[in-house]
Coordinates of C-alpha atoms in Angstrom, one line a residue:
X1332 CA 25.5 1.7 -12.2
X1333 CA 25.6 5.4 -10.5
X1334 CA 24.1 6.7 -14.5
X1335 CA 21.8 4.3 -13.7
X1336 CA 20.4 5.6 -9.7
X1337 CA 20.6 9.2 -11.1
X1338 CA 18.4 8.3 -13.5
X1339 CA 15.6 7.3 -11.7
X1340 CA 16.0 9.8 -9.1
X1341 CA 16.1 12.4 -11.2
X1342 CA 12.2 11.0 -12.2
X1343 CA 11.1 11.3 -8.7
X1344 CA 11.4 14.8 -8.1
X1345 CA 9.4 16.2 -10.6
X1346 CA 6.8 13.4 -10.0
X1347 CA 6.4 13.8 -6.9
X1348 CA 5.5 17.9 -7.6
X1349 CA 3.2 16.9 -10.3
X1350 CA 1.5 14.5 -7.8
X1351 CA 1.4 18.0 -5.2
X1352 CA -0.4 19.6 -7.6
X1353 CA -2.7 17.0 -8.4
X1354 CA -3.8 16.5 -4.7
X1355 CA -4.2 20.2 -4.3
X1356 CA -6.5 20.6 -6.7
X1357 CA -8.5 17.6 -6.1
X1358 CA -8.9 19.0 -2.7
X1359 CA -10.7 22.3 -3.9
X1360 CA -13.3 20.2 -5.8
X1361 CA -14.4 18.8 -2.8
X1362 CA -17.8 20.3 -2.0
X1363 CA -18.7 22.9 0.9
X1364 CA -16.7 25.5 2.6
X1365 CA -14.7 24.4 5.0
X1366 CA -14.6 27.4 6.8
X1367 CA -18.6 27.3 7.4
X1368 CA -18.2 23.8 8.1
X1369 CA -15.6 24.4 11.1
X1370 CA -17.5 27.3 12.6
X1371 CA -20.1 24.8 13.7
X1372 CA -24.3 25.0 13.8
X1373 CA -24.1 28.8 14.5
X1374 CA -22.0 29.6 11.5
X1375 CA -20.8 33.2 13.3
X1376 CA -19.7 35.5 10.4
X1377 CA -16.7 36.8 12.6
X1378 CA -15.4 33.1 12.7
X1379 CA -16.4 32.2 9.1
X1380 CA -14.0 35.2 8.0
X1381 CA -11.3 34.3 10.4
X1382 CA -10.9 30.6 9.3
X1383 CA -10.8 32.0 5.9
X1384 CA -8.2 34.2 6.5
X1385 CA -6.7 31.4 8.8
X1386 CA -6.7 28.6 6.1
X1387 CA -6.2 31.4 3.2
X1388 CA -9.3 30.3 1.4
X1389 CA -10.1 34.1 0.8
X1390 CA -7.1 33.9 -1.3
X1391 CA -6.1 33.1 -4.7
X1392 CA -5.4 29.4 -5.7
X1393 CA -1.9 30.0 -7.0
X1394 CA -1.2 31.6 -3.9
X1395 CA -2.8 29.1 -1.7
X1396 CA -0.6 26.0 -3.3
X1397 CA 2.3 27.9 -2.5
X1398 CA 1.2 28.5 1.3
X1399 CA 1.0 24.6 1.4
X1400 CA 3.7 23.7 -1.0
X1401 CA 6.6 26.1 1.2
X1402 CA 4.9 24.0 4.4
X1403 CA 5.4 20.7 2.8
X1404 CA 8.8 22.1 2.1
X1405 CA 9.6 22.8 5.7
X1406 CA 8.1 19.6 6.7
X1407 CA 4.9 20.9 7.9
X1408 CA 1.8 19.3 6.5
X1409 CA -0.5 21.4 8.2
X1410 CA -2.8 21.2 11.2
X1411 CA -5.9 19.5 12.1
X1412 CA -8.6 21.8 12.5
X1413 CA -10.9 19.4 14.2
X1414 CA -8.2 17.9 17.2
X1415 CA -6.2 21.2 17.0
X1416 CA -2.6 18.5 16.4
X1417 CA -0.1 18.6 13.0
X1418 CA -0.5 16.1 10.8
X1419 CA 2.5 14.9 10.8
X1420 CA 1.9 13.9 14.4
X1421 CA -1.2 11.9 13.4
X1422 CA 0.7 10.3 10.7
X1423 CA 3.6 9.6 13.1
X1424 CA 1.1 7.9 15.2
X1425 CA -1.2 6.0 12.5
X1426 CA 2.2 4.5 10.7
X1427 CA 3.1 2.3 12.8
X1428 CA -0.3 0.6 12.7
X1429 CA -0.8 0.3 9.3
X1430 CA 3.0 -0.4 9.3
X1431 CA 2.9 -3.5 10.5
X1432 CA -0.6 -4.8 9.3
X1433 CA 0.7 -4.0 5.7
X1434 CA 4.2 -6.0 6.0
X1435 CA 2.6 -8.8 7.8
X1436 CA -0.2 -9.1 5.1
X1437 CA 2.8 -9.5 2.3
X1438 CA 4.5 -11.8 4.4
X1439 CA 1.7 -14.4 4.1
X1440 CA 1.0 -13.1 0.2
X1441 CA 4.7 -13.5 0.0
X1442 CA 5.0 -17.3 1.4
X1443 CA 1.7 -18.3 -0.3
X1444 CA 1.4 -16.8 -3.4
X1445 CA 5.1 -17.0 -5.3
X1446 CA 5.4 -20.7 -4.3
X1447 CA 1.8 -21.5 -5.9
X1448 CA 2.8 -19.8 -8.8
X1449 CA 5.8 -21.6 -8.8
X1450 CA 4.4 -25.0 -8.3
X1451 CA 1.6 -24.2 -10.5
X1452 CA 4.1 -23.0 -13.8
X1453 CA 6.2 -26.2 -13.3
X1454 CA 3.3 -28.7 -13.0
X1455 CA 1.2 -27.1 -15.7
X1456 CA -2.2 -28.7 -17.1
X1457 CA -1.6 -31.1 -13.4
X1458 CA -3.7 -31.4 -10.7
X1459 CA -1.7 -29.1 -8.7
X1460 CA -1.8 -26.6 -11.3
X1461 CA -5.7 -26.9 -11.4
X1462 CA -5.8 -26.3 -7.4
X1463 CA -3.5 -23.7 -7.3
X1464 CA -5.9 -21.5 -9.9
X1465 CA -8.9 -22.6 -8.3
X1466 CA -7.0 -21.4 -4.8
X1467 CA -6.3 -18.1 -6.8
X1468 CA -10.0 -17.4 -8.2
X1469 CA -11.2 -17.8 -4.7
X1470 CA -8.4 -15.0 -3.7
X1471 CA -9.7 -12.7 -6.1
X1472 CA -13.2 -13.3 -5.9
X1473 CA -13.9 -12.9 -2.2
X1474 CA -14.7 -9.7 -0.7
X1475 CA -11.9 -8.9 2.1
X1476 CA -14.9 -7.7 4.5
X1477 CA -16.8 -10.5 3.8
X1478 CA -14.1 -12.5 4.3
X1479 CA -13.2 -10.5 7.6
X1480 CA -16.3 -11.1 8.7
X1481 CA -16.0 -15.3 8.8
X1482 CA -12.9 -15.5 10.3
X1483 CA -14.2 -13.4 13.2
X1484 CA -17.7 -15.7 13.3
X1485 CA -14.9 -18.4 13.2
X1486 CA -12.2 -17.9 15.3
X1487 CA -13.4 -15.1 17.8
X1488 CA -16.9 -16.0 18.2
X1489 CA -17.6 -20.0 17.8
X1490 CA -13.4 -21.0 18.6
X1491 CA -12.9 -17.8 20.8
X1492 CA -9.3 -18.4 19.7
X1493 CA -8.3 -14.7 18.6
X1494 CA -9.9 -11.2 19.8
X1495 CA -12.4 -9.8 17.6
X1496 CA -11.6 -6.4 16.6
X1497 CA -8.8 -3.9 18.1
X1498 CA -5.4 -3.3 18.5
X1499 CA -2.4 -3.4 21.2
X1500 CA 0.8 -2.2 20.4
X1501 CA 3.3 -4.6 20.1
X1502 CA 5.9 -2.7 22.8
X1503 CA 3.1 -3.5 25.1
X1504 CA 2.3 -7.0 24.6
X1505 CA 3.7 -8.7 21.7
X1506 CA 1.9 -11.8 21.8
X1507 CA -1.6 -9.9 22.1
X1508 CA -0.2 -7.7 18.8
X1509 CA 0.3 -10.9 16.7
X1510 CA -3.2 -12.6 17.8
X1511 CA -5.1 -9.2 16.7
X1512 CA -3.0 -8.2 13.7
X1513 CA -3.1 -12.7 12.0
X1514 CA -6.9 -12.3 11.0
X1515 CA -6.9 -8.8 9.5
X1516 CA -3.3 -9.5 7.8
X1517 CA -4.5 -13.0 6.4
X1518 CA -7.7 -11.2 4.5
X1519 CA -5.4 -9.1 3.2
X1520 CA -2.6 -11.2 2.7
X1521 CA -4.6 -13.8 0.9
X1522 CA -6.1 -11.2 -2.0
X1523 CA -2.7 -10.1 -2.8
X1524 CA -1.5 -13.5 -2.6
X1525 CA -3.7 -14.7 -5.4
X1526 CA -2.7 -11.9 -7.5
X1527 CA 1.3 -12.7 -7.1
X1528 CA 0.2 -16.6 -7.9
X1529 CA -1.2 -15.9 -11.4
X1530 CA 1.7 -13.2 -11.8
X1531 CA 4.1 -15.6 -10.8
X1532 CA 2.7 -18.7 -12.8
X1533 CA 2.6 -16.4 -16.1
X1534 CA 6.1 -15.1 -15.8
X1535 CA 7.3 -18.1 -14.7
X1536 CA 5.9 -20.6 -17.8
X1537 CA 7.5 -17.8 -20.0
X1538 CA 11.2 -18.2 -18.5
X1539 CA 10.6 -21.9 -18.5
X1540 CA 10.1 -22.0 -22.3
X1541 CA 13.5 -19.6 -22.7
X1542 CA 16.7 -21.3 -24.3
X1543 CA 19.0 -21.1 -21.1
X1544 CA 16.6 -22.9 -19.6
X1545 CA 16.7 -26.0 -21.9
X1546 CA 20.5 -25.6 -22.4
X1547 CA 20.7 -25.7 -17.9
X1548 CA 18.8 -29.0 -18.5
X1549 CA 20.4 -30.2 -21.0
X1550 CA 23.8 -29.7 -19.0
X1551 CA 22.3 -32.4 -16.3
X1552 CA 21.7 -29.5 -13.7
X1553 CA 19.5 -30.7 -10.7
X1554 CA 15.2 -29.9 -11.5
X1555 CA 15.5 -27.1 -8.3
X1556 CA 18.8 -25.7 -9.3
X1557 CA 16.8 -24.9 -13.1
X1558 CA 13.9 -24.0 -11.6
X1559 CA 15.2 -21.5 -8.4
X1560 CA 18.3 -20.6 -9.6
X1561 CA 17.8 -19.9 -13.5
X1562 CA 14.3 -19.7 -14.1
X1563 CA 12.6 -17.8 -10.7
X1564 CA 15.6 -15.4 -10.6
X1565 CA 14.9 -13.8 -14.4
X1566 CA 11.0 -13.9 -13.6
X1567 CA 11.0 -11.9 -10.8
X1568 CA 11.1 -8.3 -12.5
X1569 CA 7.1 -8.5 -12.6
X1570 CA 7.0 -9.8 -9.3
X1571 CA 9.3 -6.7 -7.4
X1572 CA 6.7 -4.6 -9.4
X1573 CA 3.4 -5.9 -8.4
X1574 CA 5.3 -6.5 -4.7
X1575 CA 6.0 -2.7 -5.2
X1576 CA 2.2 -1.6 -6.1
X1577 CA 0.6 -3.3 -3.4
X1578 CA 2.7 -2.8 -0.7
X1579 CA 2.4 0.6 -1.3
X1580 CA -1.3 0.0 -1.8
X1581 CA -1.3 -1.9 1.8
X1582 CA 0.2 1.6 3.3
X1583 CA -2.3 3.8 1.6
X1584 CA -4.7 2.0 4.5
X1585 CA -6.9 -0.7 3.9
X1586 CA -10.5 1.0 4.5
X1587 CA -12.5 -2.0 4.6
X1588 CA -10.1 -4.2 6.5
X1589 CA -9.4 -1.7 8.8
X1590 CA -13.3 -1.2 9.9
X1591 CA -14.2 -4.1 10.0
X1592 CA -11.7 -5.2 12.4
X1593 CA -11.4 -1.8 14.4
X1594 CA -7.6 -1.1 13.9
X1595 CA -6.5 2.4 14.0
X1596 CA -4.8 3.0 11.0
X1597 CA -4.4 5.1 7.8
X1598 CA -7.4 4.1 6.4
X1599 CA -9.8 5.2 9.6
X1600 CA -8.1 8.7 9.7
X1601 CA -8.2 9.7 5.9
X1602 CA -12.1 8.4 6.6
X1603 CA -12.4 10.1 9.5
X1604 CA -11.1 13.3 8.1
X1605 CA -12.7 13.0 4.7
X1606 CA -16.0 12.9 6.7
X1607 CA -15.3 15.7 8.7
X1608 CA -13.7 18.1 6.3
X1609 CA -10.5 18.0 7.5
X1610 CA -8.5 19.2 4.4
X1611 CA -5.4 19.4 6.1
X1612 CA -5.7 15.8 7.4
X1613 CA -7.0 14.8 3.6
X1614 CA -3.9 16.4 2.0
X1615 CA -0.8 15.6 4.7
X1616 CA -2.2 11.9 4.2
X1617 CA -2.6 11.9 0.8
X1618 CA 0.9 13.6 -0.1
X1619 CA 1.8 11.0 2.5
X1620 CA 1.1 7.7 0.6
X1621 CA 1.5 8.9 -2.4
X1622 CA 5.2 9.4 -2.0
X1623 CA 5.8 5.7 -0.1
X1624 CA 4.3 4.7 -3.3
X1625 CA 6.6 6.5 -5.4
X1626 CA 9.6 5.7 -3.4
X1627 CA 8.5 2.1 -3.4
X1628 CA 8.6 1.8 -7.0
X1629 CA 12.4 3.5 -7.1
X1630 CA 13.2 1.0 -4.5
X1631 CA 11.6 -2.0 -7.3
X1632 CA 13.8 -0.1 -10.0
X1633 CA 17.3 -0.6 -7.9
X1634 CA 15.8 -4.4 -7.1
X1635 CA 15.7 -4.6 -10.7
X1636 CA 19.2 -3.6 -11.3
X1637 CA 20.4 -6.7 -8.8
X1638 CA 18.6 -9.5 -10.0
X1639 CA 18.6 -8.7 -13.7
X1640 CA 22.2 -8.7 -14.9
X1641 CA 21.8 -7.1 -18.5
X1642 CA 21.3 -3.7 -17.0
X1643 CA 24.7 -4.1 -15.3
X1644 CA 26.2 -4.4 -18.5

């Protein structure tokens, strides 16, 4: 068990530097000098020279990853050169946001999809297996802004059921949270939710077909006990990894989502900052999301070690 953690730890570390290094030199492709871009319409030479110097562009690129790499190191990811405020306060105050809209949105992928999938594997070449792809294709067909987009004709604008766009926290008013946060968490929600159905369907109709799961049947257990107990519980490896990807995927901001229905997230501040040229901003959110995502998918590997009982052997 403990050779087992160390393991996979020991794989983080060195991919989380490889991913450093990939996002700092990504970064220098991007075009135009930040520098000239800061200094504004004049462009004064004495301030072009002193951002340089500031931001160590007039230095070598080895030597500028390990400005930022012993930063990162200290826990500083820089500082906004457009709001003058660290990054990690802008993260610190963006989380929270994105947060919440991300585990909502896998709540109600959660509670739709695995149950279609399950319904849909057990009732194959039925009606309800039919529906339940058909419910799926439309998941992964529709466009989440277009989708966005209805729901707020719908329920904001003909219904006037739910506010249109923003956000309040949910410290403030909870109940005003949940009515802004249900229409951009369902768009969401429901294209990941279509993904975990087919996921679920096809590992499910491959457990189902396994030998323990004729000899439970043949032993006169209950149709549920086969199905939940024996059959769901050795199919879900594929389902804690795609849970994994796109919950991490969720954090990374949704950009479209996120416009559409004005919440102030991840995915309008690595716009924002993209737009404006605000590498620091661009890199602290980057190296940000990148490692939820890999600590996400160690989190899926330890899942894996509790509900699949040959690698506690």
């Amino acid at each position: 068990m403990l050779a087992y953690f160390l393991k996979r730890l020991a794989a983080v570390i060195p991919t989380i530097f490889l991913v450093t290094i990939i996002i700092f030199c990504l970064q220098q492709l991007l075009p135009g000098d930040p520098a000239v871009v800061l200094a504004g319409e004049d462009q004064d030479q004495n301030v072009v020279a002193y951002l340089h110097k500031k931001m160590h562009l007039d230095e070598p690129l080895p030597v500028r990853y390990g400005y930022w790499i012993g930063a990162v190191a200290r826990g500083d990811l820089g500082e906004s050169m457009r709001i003058q405020s660290p990054v990690l306060d802008l993260i610190k105050a963006k989380l929270p946001v994105t947060a919440e809209l991300a585990a909502l949105s896998m709540c109600i992928a959660l509670i739709i999809g695995i149950p279609a999938g399950i319904v849909s594997a057990v009732t194959k070449n039925s009606i309800w297996d039919y529906l339940a792809n058909a419910v799926a294709l439309w998941g992964l067909s529709t466009p989440n802004f277009w989708l966005g987009i209805l729901l707020i004709l719908l329920f904001s604008v003909s219904l006037g059921w739910l506010p249109a766009s923003g956000y309040v926290s949910p410290l403030v008013d909870l109940r005003a949270n949940l009515a802004g946060m249900i229409m951009p968490a369902f768009v969401l929600g429901n294209a990941i939710a279509a993904v975990l159905m087919r996921h679920t369907r096809s590992a499910m109709l491959q457990v189902l077909s396994a030998d323990y799961v004729r000899t439970a049947r043949a032993k006169g257990l209950n149709e549920r006990t086969v199905v939940l107990k024996h059959a769901l519980r050795n199919a879900l490896t594929p389902i804690i990894t795609l849970g994994a990807l796109e919950f991490g995927s969720l954090l990374s901001g949704a950009v479209l989502t996120e416009q559409v229905f004005s919440i102030p997230g991840f995915g309008k501040l690595i716009v924002d900052a993209v737009f404006n040229r605000d590498y620091a901003v661009v890199q602290g959110v980057v190296l940000f999301t990148s490692t939820v995502y890999i600590l996400l998918n160690l989190l899926a590997d330890f899942a894996y070690f509790f509900v699949n009982p040959r690698l506690r052997g």
